[in-house]
Tab-separated table of N, CA and C in Angstrom:
chain	number	residue	atom	x	y	z
N	1339	MET	N	-146.828	-2.811	44.079
N	1339	MET	CA	-147.671	-3.672	43.268
N	1339	MET	C	-148.955	-2.933	42.861
N	1340	VAL	N	-149.544	-2.201	43.784
N	1340	VAL	CA	-150.775	-1.464	43.474
N	1340	VAL	C	-150.516	-0.430	42.398
N	1341	ALA	N	-149.409	0.298	42.532
N	1341	ALA	CA	-149.075	1.315	41.529
N	1341	ALA	C	-148.883	0.673	40.169
N	1342	GLN	N	-148.189	-0.437	40.138
N	1342	GLN	CA	-147.945	-1.126	38.874
N	1342	GLN	C	-149.255	-1.578	38.246
N	1343	ARG	N	-150.158	-2.125	39.054
N	1343	ARG	CA	-151.451	-2.582	38.530
N	1343	ARG	C	-152.289	-1.409	38.026
N	1344	ALA	N	-152.125	-0.241	38.642
N	1344	ALA	CA	-152.864	0.942	38.217
N	1344	ALA	C	-152.204	1.621	37.016
N	1345	GLY	N	-151.011	1.143	36.654
N	1345	GLY	CA	-150.310	1.729	35.512
N	1345	GLY	C	-149.613	3.026	35.836
N	1346	ASN	N	-149.283	3.239	37.105
N	1346	ASN	CA	-148.614	4.455	37.548
N	1346	ASN	C	-147.414	4.105	38.414
N	1347	SER	N	-146.576	5.104	38.643
N	1347	SER	CA	-145.481	4.932	39.593
N	1347	SER	C	-146.018	5.186	41.001
N	1348	VAL	N	-145.254	4.797	41.982
N	1348	VAL	CA	-145.652	5.034	43.377
N	1348	VAL	C	-145.779	6.533	43.628
N	1349	GLU	N	-144.863	7.312	43.079
N	1349	GLU	CA	-144.898	8.765	43.275
N	1349	GLU	C	-146.192	9.364	42.731
N	1350	VAL	N	-146.601	8.928	41.543
N	1350	VAL	CA	-147.835	9.438	40.941
N	1350	VAL	C	-149.034	9.023	41.783
N	1351	LEU	N	-149.044	7.792	42.219
N	1351	LEU	CA	-150.151	7.310	43.040
N	1351	LEU	C	-150.275	8.135	44.314
N	1352	LEU	N	-149.153	8.365	44.993
N	1352	LEU	CA	-149.183	9.134	46.233
N	1352	LEU	C	-149.585	10.583	45.993
N	1353	SER	N	-149.070	11.185	44.940
N	1353	SER	CA	-149.392	12.595	44.707
N	1353	SER	C	-150.855	12.789	44.313
N	1354	ARG	N	-151.448	11.842	43.630
N	1354	ARG	CA	-152.836	11.981	43.187
N	1354	ARG	C	-153.855	11.492	44.216
N	1355	TYR	N	-153.528	10.413	44.894
N	1355	TYR	CA	-154.543	9.760	45.720
N	1355	TYR	C	-154.333	9.905	47.219
N	1356	ALA	N	-153.184	10.393	47.652
N	1356	ALA	CA	-152.939	10.554	49.088
N	1356	ALA	C	-153.966	11.482	49.719
N	1357	LYS	N	-154.412	12.493	48.975
N	1357	LYS	CA	-155.399	13.433	49.523
N	1357	LYS	C	-156.720	12.737	49.841
N	1358	CYS	N	-156.991	11.632	49.171
N	1358	CYS	CA	-158.213	10.871	49.447
N	1358	CYS	C	-158.130	10.163	50.787
N	1359	LEU	N	-156.911	9.869	51.213
N	1359	LEU	CA	-156.708	9.131	52.449
N	1359	LEU	C	-156.421	10.031	53.643
N	1360	TYR	N	-155.997	11.256	53.369
N	1360	TYR	CA	-155.597	12.175	54.422
N	1360	TYR	C	-156.737	12.412	55.409
N	1361	ASP	N	-156.426	12.288	56.677
N	1361	ASP	CA	-157.360	12.568	57.777
N	1361	ASP	C	-158.572	11.634	57.793
N	1362	ARG	N	-158.481	10.507	57.143
N	1362	ARG	CA	-159.585	9.547	57.146
N	1362	ARG	C	-159.294	8.375	58.072
N	1363	GLN	N	-158.088	8.323	58.634
N	1363	GLN	CA	-157.712	7.181	59.446
N	1363	GLN	C	-158.631	7.023	60.651
N	1364	SER	N	-158.961	8.091	61.340
N	1364	SER	CA	-159.820	7.976	62.519
N	1364	SER	C	-161.221	7.513	62.130
N	1365	ILE	N	-161.726	7.987	61.006
N	1365	ILE	CA	-163.046	7.558	60.535
N	1365	ILE	C	-163.029	6.076	60.196
N	1366	ASN	N	-162.006	5.664	59.458
N	1366	ASN	CA	-161.909	4.257	59.073
N	1366	ASN	C	-161.684	3.357	60.278
N	1367	ASN	N	-160.859	3.798	61.236
N	1367	ASN	CA	-160.647	3.008	62.452
N	1367	ASN	C	-161.955	2.831	63.222
N	1368	HIS	N	-162.760	3.871	63.276
N	1368	HIS	CA	-164.052	3.799	63.962
N	1368	HIS	C	-164.968	2.772	63.280
N	1369	ARG	N	-164.992	2.777	61.961
N	1369	ARG	CA	-165.807	1.814	61.222
N	1369	ARG	C	-165.330	0.381	61.466
N	1370	ILE	N	-164.009	0.196	61.441
N	1370	ILE	CA	-163.446	-1.139	61.669
N	1370	ILE	C	-163.782	-1.630	63.072
N	1371	GLU	N	-163.616	-0.764	64.065
N	1371	GLU	CA	-163.937	-1.137	65.449
N	1371	GLU	C	-165.407	-1.536	65.581
N	1372	GLY	N	-166.292	-0.804	64.912
N	1372	GLY	CA	-167.708	-1.130	64.965
N	1372	GLY	C	-168.003	-2.490	64.367
N	1373	LEU	N	-167.365	-2.782	63.248
N	1373	LEU	CA	-167.571	-4.090	62.621
N	1373	LEU	C	-167.001	-5.219	63.467
N	1374	LEU	N	-165.811	-5.003	64.016
N	1374	LEU	CA	-165.196	-6.045	64.836
N	1374	LEU	C	-165.977	-6.281	66.127
N	1375	SER	N	-166.518	-5.225	66.700
N	1375	SER	CA	-167.262	-5.385	67.947
N	1375	SER	C	-168.548	-6.178	67.735
N	1376	SER	N	-169.083	-6.148	66.528
N	1376	SER	CA	-170.287	-6.934	66.265
N	1376	SER	C	-170.013	-8.435	66.369
N	1377	TYR	N	-168.771	-8.833	66.144
N	1377	TYR	CA	-168.406	-10.239	66.283
N	1377	TYR	C	-168.206	-10.630	67.740
N	1378	ASP	N	-168.016	-9.647	68.613
N	1378	ASP	CA	-167.815	-9.916	70.031
N	1378	ASP	C	-169.126	-10.089	70.788
N	1379	GLN	N	-170.236	-9.749	70.163
N	1379	GLN	CA	-171.535	-9.832	70.824
N	1379	GLN	C	-171.988	-11.292	70.900
N	1380	PRO	N	-172.504	-11.714	72.047
N	1380	PRO	CA	-173.008	-13.092	72.143
N	1380	PRO	C	-174.242	-13.273	71.265
N	1381	ARG	N	-174.377	-14.438	70.712
N	1381	ARG	CA	-175.527	-14.729	69.846
N	1381	ARG	C	-176.716	-15.174	70.687
N	1382	GLU	N	-177.871	-14.869	70.180
N	1382	GLU	CA	-179.100	-15.336	70.791
N	1382	GLU	C	-179.297	-16.805	70.409
N	1383	PRO	N	-179.926	-17.584	71.256
N	1383	PRO	CA	-180.185	-18.986	70.904
N	1383	PRO	C	-180.995	-19.077	69.593
N	1384	GLY	N	-180.532	-19.914	68.679
N	1384	GLY	CA	-181.215	-20.106	67.419
N	1384	GLY	C	-180.857	-19.085	66.354
N	1385	GLU	N	-180.012	-18.102	66.677
N	1385	GLU	CA	-179.630	-17.096	65.698
N	1385	GLU	C	-178.624	-17.697	64.720
N	1386	GLN	N	-178.811	-17.419	63.424
N	1386	GLN	CA	-177.943	-17.973	62.381
N	1386	GLN	C	-177.080	-16.890	61.791
N	1387	ASP	N	-176.003	-17.320	61.097
N	1387	ASP	CA	-175.130	-16.396	60.395
N	1387	ASP	C	-175.892	-15.727	59.267
N	1388	GLU	N	-175.589	-14.438	59.020
N	1388	GLU	CA	-176.178	-13.740	57.879
N	1388	GLU	C	-175.299	-13.979	56.677
N	1389	GLU	N	-175.897	-14.320	55.564
N	1389	GLU	CA	-175.126	-14.529	54.329
N	1389	GLU	C	-175.740	-13.782	53.202
């Protein structure tokens, strides 16, 4: 679906953009873990959601 929306085939998408994703999984996993851990922290009394 992504390839179709971009106007390319899956093969073209992978050959052009896979290099952007290569070796970034550990970096992205670290960022995700950091964001998720912020939800695990207890809130202070009177603290409100950030919007």
